[in-house]
XYZ file of C-alpha atoms in Angstrom:
706
model
C 0.000 0.000 0.000
C 1.337 3.462 -0.950
C 1.721 6.282 1.545
C -0.288 9.582 1.253
C 0.985 13.123 1.750
C -1.987 15.702 1.821
C -1.030 19.348 1.247
C -2.685 21.625 3.847
C -3.463 25.288 2.673
C -3.519 27.135 5.999
C -3.009 30.707 7.300
C 0.751 30.308 7.414
C 0.836 29.365 3.768
C -1.376 32.370 2.816
C 0.846 34.661 4.863
C 3.973 33.399 3.109
C 2.380 33.913 -0.317
C 1.539 37.544 0.566
C 5.130 38.111 1.751
C 6.549 36.633 -1.490
C 4.241 38.776 -3.666
C 5.185 41.905 -1.717
C 8.814 41.045 -2.165
C 8.237 40.454 -5.883
C 6.564 43.888 -6.301
C 9.076 45.795 -4.204
C 12.023 44.205 -5.982
C 10.486 45.024 -9.376
C 9.872 48.681 -8.419
C 13.467 48.911 -7.243
C 14.809 47.463 -10.468
C 12.635 49.650 -12.769
C 13.262 52.862 -10.880
C 14.654 55.418 -13.245
C 13.076 53.982 -16.447
C 11.031 56.801 -18.017
C 9.638 55.385 -21.268
C 6.628 53.130 -21.013
C 8.002 50.689 -23.613
C 11.240 50.073 -21.675
C 9.292 49.836 -18.435
C 6.997 47.119 -19.849
C 9.991 45.221 -21.254
C 11.825 45.357 -17.906
C 8.836 44.098 -15.965
C 8.369 41.275 -18.518
C 11.962 40.049 -18.200
C 11.865 40.382 -14.412
C 8.592 38.427 -14.199
C 10.003 35.585 -16.350
C 13.011 35.338 -14.053
C 10.790 35.259 -10.967
C 8.627 32.520 -12.524
C 11.748 30.514 -13.378
C 12.955 30.558 -9.755
C 9.439 29.720 -8.612
C 9.312 26.776 -11.027
C 12.626 25.395 -9.731
C 11.377 25.681 -6.184
C 8.088 23.952 -6.983
C 9.857 21.134 -8.894
C 12.130 20.545 -5.871
C 9.172 20.401 -3.548
C 7.345 18.065 -5.925
C 10.368 15.697 -6.124
C 10.749 15.649 -2.345
C 7.187 14.326 -2.171
C 7.286 11.934 -5.136
C 10.542 10.163 -4.199
C 9.012 9.027 -0.918
C 5.900 7.554 -2.452
C 5.669 3.729 -2.889
C 3.275 1.647 -4.894
C 2.342 -2.027 -4.762
C 5.154 -4.623 -5.288
C 5.579 -5.660 -8.897
C 6.595 -8.982 -10.460
C 10.145 -10.057 -9.488
C 12.672 -9.660 -12.271
C 15.359 -12.067 -13.525
C 18.316 -12.613 -11.149
C 21.570 -10.963 -12.102
C 25.032 -12.523 -12.227
C 26.478 -13.755 -8.932
C 29.262 -11.578 -7.559
C 32.680 -12.812 -6.504
C 32.808 -14.696 -3.226
C 34.570 -12.901 -0.419
C 37.276 -14.459 1.746
C 36.140 -17.173 4.129
C 36.209 -16.430 7.803
C 39.013 -18.040 9.783
C 39.112 -19.117 13.387
C 41.788 -17.416 15.426
C 44.562 -19.369 17.105
C 42.830 -19.542 20.473
C 39.576 -20.891 19.069
C 41.425 -23.569 17.049
C 43.409 -24.585 20.108
C 40.415 -24.685 22.444
C 38.260 -26.632 20.004
C 41.023 -29.183 19.387
C 41.779 -29.653 23.095
C 38.121 -30.031 23.967
C 37.479 -32.592 21.216
C 40.533 -34.734 21.905
C 40.035 -34.626 25.681
C 36.414 -35.726 25.353
C 37.428 -38.444 22.878
C 39.882 -39.989 25.345
C 37.405 -39.698 28.220
C 34.677 -41.372 26.167
C 36.986 -44.225 25.185
C 37.977 -44.729 28.811
C 34.338 -44.925 29.933
C 33.654 -47.614 27.330
C 36.278 -49.986 28.723
C 34.974 -52.942 30.777
C 34.996 -52.310 34.500
C 35.192 -48.518 34.318
C 31.430 -48.070 34.902
C 31.293 -44.801 32.944
C 33.754 -43.194 35.378
C 35.242 -40.035 33.906
C 38.978 -39.311 33.949
C 38.362 -35.565 33.500
C 38.894 -33.543 36.657
C 35.610 -31.679 37.341
C 37.423 -28.603 38.641
C 40.127 -28.078 36.027
C 38.255 -29.832 33.187
C 41.525 -31.542 32.307
C 42.479 -35.209 32.169
C 44.002 -36.737 35.283
C 47.138 -37.799 33.396
C 49.380 -34.758 32.935
C 51.273 -36.320 30.028
C 48.056 -36.523 28.000
C 47.163 -32.915 28.805
C 50.606 -31.712 27.745
C 50.661 -33.806 24.567
C 47.197 -32.643 23.488
C 47.979 -29.006 24.301
C 51.272 -29.121 22.373
C 49.523 -30.631 19.372
C 46.624 -28.153 19.461
C 48.894 -25.103 19.698
C 51.512 -26.346 17.234
C 52.665 -24.513 14.149
C 51.737 -27.602 12.144
C 48.040 -27.595 13.021
C 47.704 -23.861 12.306
C 49.503 -24.377 9.012
C 47.246 -27.303 8.178
C 44.076 -25.388 9.008
C 45.024 -22.834 6.350
C 45.692 -25.616 3.839
C 42.409 -27.263 4.737
C 40.438 -24.071 4.199
C 41.918 -23.621 0.740
C 40.740 -27.126 -0.134
C 37.333 -26.619 1.491
C 38.062 -29.072 4.306
C 36.480 -27.823 7.545
C 38.401 -27.622 10.787
C 36.042 -30.203 12.279
C 37.200 -32.762 9.731
C 40.855 -32.156 10.576
C 40.181 -32.537 14.297
C 38.144 -35.671 13.574
C 41.219 -37.095 11.823
C 43.311 -36.364 14.916
C 40.636 -37.926 17.136
C 40.780 -41.129 15.080
C 44.547 -41.294 15.577
C 44.148 -40.700 19.310
C 41.633 -43.562 19.372
C 44.325 -45.850 17.966
C 46.854 -44.527 20.493
C 44.406 -44.987 23.365
C 43.861 -48.635 22.470
C 47.618 -49.255 22.266
C 48.274 -47.667 25.661
C 45.263 -49.175 27.417
C 46.131 -52.670 26.208
C 49.360 -52.627 28.221
C 48.879 -49.847 30.785
C 45.284 -50.453 31.757
C 43.220 -47.935 33.676
C 46.060 -47.338 36.128
C 48.158 -45.471 33.574
C 45.315 -43.090 32.697
C 44.638 -42.434 36.411
C 48.315 -41.863 37.177
C 49.083 -38.143 37.275
C 52.720 -38.838 36.410
C 52.240 -41.627 33.853
C 54.367 -41.037 30.749
C 56.204 -42.842 27.957
C 58.853 -44.458 30.119
C 56.798 -47.212 31.752
C 57.242 -49.902 32.917
C 53.794 -50.826 31.742
C 52.353 -52.286 34.949
C 49.731 -50.834 37.248
C 50.346 -49.183 40.582
C 49.975 -52.423 42.519
C 52.682 -54.082 40.461
C 50.393 -56.660 38.853
C 50.181 -57.389 35.178
C 47.882 -55.218 33.020
C 44.579 -56.589 31.861
C 45.840 -57.233 28.325
C 49.410 -57.980 27.271
C 50.585 -58.410 23.676
C 52.939 -61.409 23.448
C 55.451 -62.240 20.730
C 56.995 -65.711 20.707
C 59.681 -65.998 18.026
C 60.185 -69.130 16.055
C 63.177 -71.269 16.876
C 63.052 -70.609 20.629
C 63.720 -73.644 22.810
C 60.469 -74.822 24.352
C 62.149 -75.584 27.665
C 63.137 -71.946 28.206
C 60.721 -69.090 28.959
C 60.586 -66.180 26.530
C 60.061 -62.578 27.615
C 58.753 -60.184 24.970
C 58.754 -56.446 24.600
C 60.676 -53.614 26.151
C 59.442 -53.817 29.745
C 59.909 -57.303 31.216
C 58.115 -58.520 34.310
C 59.593 -59.726 37.558
C 59.290 -63.413 36.766
C 60.826 -65.140 33.732
C 57.689 -67.173 33.026
C 55.536 -64.059 32.640
C 55.271 -62.040 29.438
C 56.130 -58.352 29.356
C 54.021 -55.860 27.400
C 55.357 -54.145 24.340
C 55.980 -50.431 24.659
C 53.013 -48.802 22.838
C 55.004 -45.655 22.100
C 57.227 -47.572 19.695
C 54.200 -47.613 17.376
C 52.866 -44.189 18.394
C 56.124 -42.409 17.540
C 55.811 -43.511 13.904
C 52.947 -41.071 13.291
C 53.720 -37.643 11.866
C 51.338 -35.976 14.308
C 53.294 -37.339 17.289
C 55.985 -34.759 16.485
C 53.576 -31.815 16.286
C 54.418 -29.253 18.912
C 57.712 -30.862 19.893
C 60.692 -28.563 19.986
C 63.518 -29.206 17.547
C 65.598 -30.940 20.214
C 62.918 -33.596 20.687
C 62.194 -34.281 17.013
C 64.273 -36.580 14.773
C 67.178 -34.413 13.592
C 68.591 -36.895 11.096
C 66.727 -38.692 8.338
C 67.538 -42.373 8.775
C 67.896 -44.583 5.725
C 67.802 -48.349 6.115
C 70.484 -50.091 4.030
C 70.090 -53.806 3.431
C 71.308 -54.965 0.003
C 74.241 -57.331 -0.528
C 76.584 -54.516 -1.556
C 74.883 -52.179 0.873
C 73.440 -50.087 -1.945
C 69.904 -49.039 -1.127
C 67.706 -49.757 -4.181
C 65.223 -47.099 -3.097
C 67.604 -44.125 -3.029
C 69.945 -42.542 -5.609
C 73.104 -42.876 -3.534
C 76.305 -44.851 -3.801
C 77.772 -47.227 -1.224
C 77.269 -46.217 2.374
C 78.641 -47.795 5.571
C 76.134 -50.344 6.753
C 77.466 -50.259 10.292
C 79.491 -47.690 12.219
C 81.442 -48.828 15.283
C 83.169 -46.929 18.086
C 85.017 -48.192 21.161
C 83.722 -47.336 24.621
C 84.369 -48.059 28.279
C 81.733 -45.641 29.554
C 79.597 -48.131 31.504
C 76.722 -48.360 33.888
C 76.425 -51.184 36.412
C 73.696 -53.680 35.473
C 73.881 -56.393 38.152
C 76.100 -58.638 40.283
C 75.881 -62.030 42.005
C 75.982 -60.936 45.624
C 72.611 -62.613 46.273
C 73.332 -65.798 44.347
C 74.509 -68.743 46.403
C 77.257 -70.910 44.973
C 78.480 -68.568 42.272
C 82.181 -68.832 41.579
C 84.071 -66.605 41.285
C 82.354 -63.301 42.058
C 81.008 -61.402 39.059
C 79.417 -58.098 38.046
C 77.922 -57.049 34.697
C 78.340 -53.700 32.925
C 76.572 -52.182 29.929
C 78.056 -49.441 27.756
C 76.000 -46.245 27.724
C 74.292 -45.224 24.494
C 75.981 -42.248 22.809
C 75.107 -39.728 20.073
C 77.961 -38.468 17.875
C 77.368 -36.241 14.823
C 73.663 -37.120 14.909
C 74.468 -40.872 14.761
C 73.105 -42.852 17.714
C 75.429 -45.629 18.881
C 73.875 -48.514 20.847
C 75.304 -51.290 23.054
C 75.298 -54.849 21.661
C 75.671 -56.808 24.907
C 76.999 -56.726 28.468
C 80.602 -56.971 29.645
C 81.240 -59.213 32.701
C 83.904 -58.624 35.365
C 84.789 -61.861 37.197
C 87.234 -62.328 40.047
C 87.754 -61.531 43.735
C 85.039 -59.510 45.435
C 87.295 -56.567 46.262
C 87.831 -56.079 42.528
C 84.430 -57.090 41.176
C 82.200 -55.378 43.736
C 84.153 -52.472 45.156
C 86.989 -51.556 42.817
C 85.684 -52.031 39.271
C 86.565 -48.483 38.322
C 89.033 -47.073 35.888
C 92.690 -46.564 36.415
C 92.888 -44.689 33.128
C 90.717 -42.442 30.989
C 87.169 -42.975 29.794
C 87.134 -43.812 26.090
C 84.256 -42.928 23.742
C 85.195 -43.198 20.090
C 88.007 -40.734 19.479
C 87.314 -38.875 22.732
C 89.207 -39.436 25.962
C 88.358 -37.802 29.271
C 88.726 -38.254 33.027
C 85.860 -39.271 35.306
C 85.953 -38.800 39.038
C 86.822 -42.101 40.691
C 84.348 -43.611 43.135
C 85.473 -44.315 46.671
C 83.454 -47.438 47.363
C 80.495 -49.448 46.232
C 79.266 -50.358 42.749
C 77.357 -47.859 40.688
C 79.392 -44.867 41.845
C 81.790 -45.124 38.892
C 81.474 -45.665 35.145
C 82.975 -49.143 35.002
C 86.240 -50.932 34.250
C 89.067 -49.985 31.892
C 88.354 -52.762 29.419
C 86.501 -51.598 26.321
C 83.656 -52.922 24.186
C 81.879 -51.482 21.147
C 78.871 -49.296 20.428
C 77.255 -49.627 17.021
C 75.149 -47.442 14.709
C 73.521 -47.920 11.311
C 71.489 -50.906 10.140
C 70.528 -52.178 13.584
C 67.210 -53.313 15.052
C 65.849 -53.739 18.561
C 65.219 -57.285 19.852
C 61.661 -58.544 19.639
C 62.021 -60.499 22.909
C 64.515 -61.942 25.411
C 65.191 -65.636 26.030
C 66.015 -66.612 29.609
C 69.387 -68.416 29.762
C 69.446 -68.862 33.543
C 67.321 -70.849 35.983
C 66.572 -67.909 38.198
C 65.531 -64.282 37.956
C 63.942 -63.113 41.148
C 63.274 -59.629 42.380
C 66.777 -59.303 43.867
C 68.575 -61.962 41.810
C 70.387 -61.442 38.552
C 68.935 -62.916 35.374
C 70.781 -63.839 32.205
C 69.114 -63.278 28.847
C 69.762 -63.645 25.142
C 68.161 -61.084 22.788
C 65.832 -62.704 20.254
C 66.296 -60.722 17.062
C 64.060 -60.039 14.036
C 64.496 -62.275 11.015
C 67.833 -61.660 9.311
C 69.437 -60.156 12.423
C 71.506 -61.638 15.247
C 72.838 -60.642 18.671
C 76.573 -60.317 19.334
C 76.331 -60.828 23.088
C 74.052 -61.766 25.980
C 72.913 -59.461 28.778
C 72.203 -59.573 32.509
C 69.458 -58.031 34.613
C 68.448 -57.440 38.192
C 64.845 -58.272 38.921
C 62.516 -57.087 36.161
C 64.837 -54.554 34.514
C 66.025 -56.661 31.590
C 66.712 -53.922 29.100
C 64.894 -50.856 30.324
C 66.190 -47.436 29.156
C 69.324 -48.751 27.413
C 68.474 -51.947 25.501
C 71.011 -53.702 23.244
C 70.520 -53.951 19.488
C 70.826 -56.666 16.846
C 72.976 -56.532 13.709
C 72.440 -58.102 10.248
C 73.400 -61.758 10.080
C 75.267 -61.152 6.837
C 77.550 -58.712 8.682
C 78.938 -61.258 11.182
C 81.139 -64.325 10.989
C 81.928 -66.887 13.695
C 85.245 -66.462 15.460
C 85.841 -70.207 15.344
C 86.630 -70.862 19.002
C 84.614 -71.579 22.097
C 84.679 -69.222 25.009
C 86.321 -69.856 28.347
C 84.130 -70.369 31.397
C 84.593 -67.383 33.690
C 81.700 -67.965 36.121
C 79.316 -70.719 37.168
C 76.909 -71.411 39.990
C 76.425 -75.088 39.220
C 73.256 -74.566 37.182
C 74.488 -71.992 34.698
C 77.675 -70.696 33.140
C 79.057 -67.549 31.560
C 81.744 -67.720 28.911
C 84.068 -65.134 27.493
C 86.865 -65.658 25.002
C 89.290 -63.686 27.166
C 88.729 -66.101 30.032
C 89.911 -63.961 32.932
C 89.828 -60.302 32.159
C 93.285 -59.577 33.394
C 94.540 -61.759 30.508
C 92.932 -59.411 27.985
C 95.076 -57.376 25.560
C 97.280 -54.911 27.358
C 95.613 -51.903 25.718
C 92.086 -53.072 26.746
C 90.786 -52.450 23.202
C 87.747 -54.372 21.906
C 89.464 -56.804 19.533
C 87.219 -58.602 16.977
C 88.872 -61.947 17.690
C 87.926 -61.553 21.366
C 84.290 -60.815 20.340
C 84.667 -57.269 21.672
C 84.865 -58.576 25.281
C 81.196 -59.617 25.239
C 79.778 -62.774 26.857
C 77.563 -65.816 26.257
C 75.504 -67.540 28.957
C 73.715 -70.893 29.170
C 72.065 -73.265 31.624
C 74.132 -76.060 30.092
C 77.282 -76.241 32.217
C 78.991 -78.698 29.910
C 81.000 -77.859 26.831
C 79.269 -75.579 24.335
C 76.043 -76.984 22.902
C 76.474 -75.119 19.641
C 74.164 -72.199 20.394
C 76.717 -70.049 22.225
C 78.658 -68.901 19.178
C 80.906 -65.859 19.402
C 80.942 -63.520 16.395
C 82.932 -60.669 14.947
C 81.840 -58.062 12.396
C 82.730 -58.472 8.734
C 84.991 -55.677 7.433
C 82.893 -55.167 4.280
C 79.983 -53.948 6.429
C 82.202 -51.250 7.936
C 83.605 -49.827 4.687
C 82.529 -46.428 3.422
C 81.921 -45.642 -0.255
C 83.793 -42.676 -1.707
C 82.184 -39.471 -3.001
C 78.643 -40.627 -2.298
C 76.124 -37.883 -3.051
C 73.799 -37.082 -0.207
C 70.114 -37.800 -0.457
C 67.866 -34.842 -1.083
C 66.522 -33.070 1.966
C 62.773 -32.753 2.285
C 61.220 -29.537 1.060
C 60.721 -27.110 3.940
C 56.920 -27.174 3.723
C 56.929 -30.986 3.667
C 59.321 -31.359 6.594
C 57.234 -29.040 8.748
C 54.257 -31.390 8.607
C 55.769 -34.870 8.252
C 58.916 -36.780 9.181
C 59.614 -38.405 5.812
C 62.217 -41.015 4.828
C 61.804 -42.539 8.292
C 63.466 -45.946 8.183
C 63.038 -47.526 4.778
C 60.709 -45.239 2.807
C 59.070 -48.143 0.964
C 57.966 -49.564 4.321
C 56.527 -46.362 5.762
C 52.797 -47.085 5.780
C 50.438 -44.355 4.550
C 48.495 -44.448 7.831
C 51.399 -42.720 9.585
C 51.517 -39.796 7.151
C 49.525 -36.586 7.449
C 49.633 -36.317 3.662
C 47.274 -39.299 3.419
C 44.667 -37.084 5.056
C 45.436 -34.252 2.625
C 45.275 -36.624 -0.350
C 48.477 -35.309 -1.880
C 51.951 -36.545 -2.790
C 54.360 -33.768 -1.753
C 57.514 -35.474 -3.000
C 59.254 -38.778 -3.573
C 61.631 -40.671 -5.786
C 61.023 -42.158 -9.246
C 62.937 -45.025 -10.806
C 63.184 -45.279 -14.607
C 62.348 -48.823 -15.673
C 64.667 -48.947 -18.680
C 67.892 -47.438 -17.380
C 67.476 -47.683 -13.611
C 68.178 -43.963 -13.303
C 66.660 -42.300 -10.256
C 65.166 -38.825 -9.925
C 63.354 -36.899 -7.220
C 59.964 -35.356 -7.850
C 58.482 -32.530 -5.799
C 55.046 -30.960 -5.979
C 55.071 -27.619 -7.781
C 53.234 -25.857 -4.934
C 49.967 -24.873 -6.637
C 46.368 -26.087 -6.383
C 46.730 -28.927 -8.898
C 47.547 -32.080 -6.906
C 49.014 -33.877 -9.924
C 51.740 -31.551 -11.139
C 55.412 -32.052 -10.287
C 58.975 -30.860 -10.865
C 61.563 -33.584 -11.690
C 64.996 -33.106 -10.130
C 68.308 -34.678 -11.170
C 71.622 -34.761 -9.315
C 73.793 -31.713 -9.917
C 77.470 -32.590 -9.551
C 78.411 -28.935 -9.358
C 76.429 -28.282 -6.179
C 76.304 -31.800 -4.783
C 72.520 -31.513 -4.495
C 69.465 -32.680 -6.413
C 68.563 -29.309 -7.910
C 68.774 -29.836 -11.676
C 65.256 -29.643 -13.156
C 64.171 -31.598 -16.265
C 62.937 -28.986 -18.745
C 61.420 -29.279 -22.214
C 63.320 -27.395 -24.919
C 60.570 -25.373 -26.591
C 62.379 -25.372 -29.959
C 63.180 -29.061 -30.398
C 60.790 -30.801 -27.952
C 63.837 -32.477 -26.447
C 64.481 -32.435 -22.701
C 67.434 -30.813 -20.989
C 68.597 -30.689 -17.378
C 68.348 -27.062 -16.355
C 70.954 -26.174 -13.750
C 69.498 -22.701 -13.263
C 67.004 -21.826 -10.553
C 63.889 -23.994 -10.500
C 60.882 -22.088 -11.867
C 57.872 -23.795 -10.330
C 55.399 -21.904 -12.532
C 57.201 -22.694 -15.809
C 55.140 -25.254 -17.755
C 58.338 -26.507 -19.413
C 59.490 -27.821 -16.020
C 56.127 -29.256 -14.949
C 55.140 -32.924 -15.358
C 52.006 -34.981 -14.736
C 51.943 -38.540 -13.376
C 49.801 -40.509 -15.852
C 48.545 -43.837 -14.532
C 45.934 -44.407 -17.229
C 47.892 -45.230 -20.408
C 48.388 -48.645 -22.002
C 51.949 -48.578 -20.662
C 50.840 -48.085 -17.054
C 50.511 -51.162 -14.894
C 51.169 -52.639 -11.472
C 54.348 -54.692 -11.055
C 55.575 -56.245 -7.792
C 53.021 -54.187 -5.908
C 54.246 -50.900 -7.390
C 52.400 -48.613 -9.788
C 54.184 -48.168 -13.121
C 53.333 -44.935 -14.949
C 54.467 -42.444 -17.584
C 55.168 -38.731 -17.165
C 53.498 -36.189 -19.440
C 54.846 -32.690 -19.997
C 52.469 -29.887 -19.073
C 54.075 -27.794 -21.805
C 53.453 -30.058 -24.822
C 51.477 -33.024 -23.391
C 54.117 -35.394 -24.751
C 55.608 -38.275 -22.741
C 59.059 -38.183 -21.163
C 61.406 -40.594 -22.952
C 64.727 -41.698 -21.485
C 67.141 -43.988 -23.309
C 70.875 -44.612 -23.626
C 73.144 -43.276 -26.348
C 74.333 -46.419 -28.204
C 78.065 -45.681 -28.294
C 78.603 -43.709 -25.104
C 76.008 -45.287 -22.864
C 74.958 -41.842 -21.664
C 71.391 -40.912 -20.862
C 69.426 -39.112 -23.582
C 66.215 -37.223 -22.810
C 63.362 -36.265 -25.109
C 59.582 -36.171 -25.304
C 57.549 -38.535 -27.451
C 54.031 -38.651 -28.825
C 53.091 -42.229 -27.957
C 50.025 -42.123 -30.214
C 52.260 -41.392 -33.221
C 55.912 -41.955 -32.218
C 57.533 -41.204 -35.555
C 61.216 -41.792 -36.336
C 63.519 -42.806 -34.729
C 61.126 -44.367 -32.210
C 59.237 -46.414 -34.817
C 62.136 -48.875 -34.959
C 61.892 -49.665 -31.224
C 60.256 -52.865 -30.028
C 57.196 -52.589 -27.807
C 59.207 -53.844 -24.839
C 62.004 -51.305 -25.307
C 59.535 -48.475 -25.862
C 57.591 -49.406 -22.734
C 60.674 -49.561 -20.531
C 61.937 -46.256 -21.945
C 58.868 -44.243 -20.915
C 57.796 -45.866 -17.634
C 58.714 -45.111 -14.019
C 57.937 -46.457 -10.563
C 57.488 -44.328 -7.461
C 58.884 -44.492 -3.922
C 57.169 -42.103 -1.493
C 59.131 -39.758 0.730
C 56.334 -39.547 3.299
C 54.498 -42.839 2.843
C 51.832 -41.631 0.380
C 51.749 -43.409 -2.966
C 50.663 -42.171 -6.396
C 47.285 -43.931 -6.235
C 45.921 -40.951 -4.257
C 46.342 -38.721 -7.308
C 43.595 -37.920 -9.771
C 44.299 -39.811 -12.961
C 45.087 -37.277 -15.669
C 45.692 -38.405 -19.243
């Protein structure tokens, strides 16, 4: 309905009209004063009147418009919609809201999982006052993750790809569900109700009894007559099984490292080497040392036989302390025994010389009395780094292992690995905090002689090739032919039964290749979110990688099927998930920074040693998994690479006379000369590649682009 404005003609309006007319007349008389002729007077009044009417007309039009513009009629028929405008930037949560939402969700997830466990009767582990979990480690870990640079960085990435924050936090909640189940299986409810429970274990409840569920690993080939203890935290009795440390699995996840400071994150990318010539088939590097060895006599007391009746002579056991040198971690491989009179074994097993650790020598304050106040005897053993693995369990080689009695154990190693020496324990601490490691079987050889018995209690023996330690080499060095002063133990007190073999390391496993190029470091953006190249890259499962959630392949390594040549590929950094830069080794810089680039004039391919131009289509390539040449072989996807610049396929062959690599692009639909003379097998191998992920995500997550 329209509005009405009625004009009221009142006294004030009449008065104003009279005033205006008077003004009009007076002004006209003033203007025409002095005009004497009637003709000029009439003309002057005519012009003056027209001017007055013009001003009056302007005034009336203004008044009319002021009334009309406010009038409204009935709504008409709606017209056609116009074009949609550009969408504005999406709103973003601030840091505090992201952190609070993440903490709340993960805390409630853990509490809900705890309530669902049998016997918990829906009891909450959230403190009603602080609204935090009882376990401080969980609170700290969740808070560090929620406030980390990685999660804020990932939220921005997620928003670009239209992935809501809730979906990211749901992904983290699913991982925490897996972690909860791992921890609860071995720590039970006691760990979650322990304010000070953390990663160190041991994984038993406060009363000292076994958790409700205990994973057990029994390796093949173990003697049935001997008990087997599994995992990293053994129990007090040799017939009981010890739970595996759940954090061994938890630490494999990228998100475990979120929020950790640099000193607590892996500083060195570890590469597992395991071929006959110690050349890793997954990485473009030459020979590397499979094992690195240093000498050490920096020990910590493990146990002694003070509480064992009948032992002769007296004995104590020492384990070399783990050491980190130039980012390489060196581990012990067994315990060193000290046998002899009690005044030497128990009270005076300290150094008369310097402490040795690799090439370092230093003095340590001598203890006055009692074991454990010094860092062990002068005699040395070895620490080892490189291709080593932790034992999967420990086999009891003694007939006793009480709370205050020493136990003797042999590490049970993963398939293909072997232990160099046995270890001792006191009570339940078999290998806590400083466990020994296993070495590849192919890297050892038997010494060819049985050890000398240095201790027995009538039911068990300990052997060492040195026999008595004061008959060891004068310089106390860990000689290979003395099995590095390590020991073997057995319940069989007779001559060796064949299982107590002493070994030494093969020299070929300790050699270093010359001029080996380093592997490529992860791109900065990749390394901030994920670990990458952790262990053997081909064995890093996608479930551990954050890039599985993002559905992208940030970088990796490709292997050419025809020539065996290896390249790195990195994502170009834009919105297209399937677009990469191919990098070759640059001998001038010692890095992988030479980019494969299409020559726009000849359609050949060159290795550009200039700066990488990520936006240059000549340097961009697409992984094509949908051609007739693509296939799956030995569990790996085989694919071709298409140039973004000319859509042609990357071809790599060998120059017939020189054997050097030649690069070009080829139209597979119409190859043309000289490719028409190639057999189908040669052509296929010349254009196909396989992929090895740097962060565990394979090419099958990519959109297939022809």
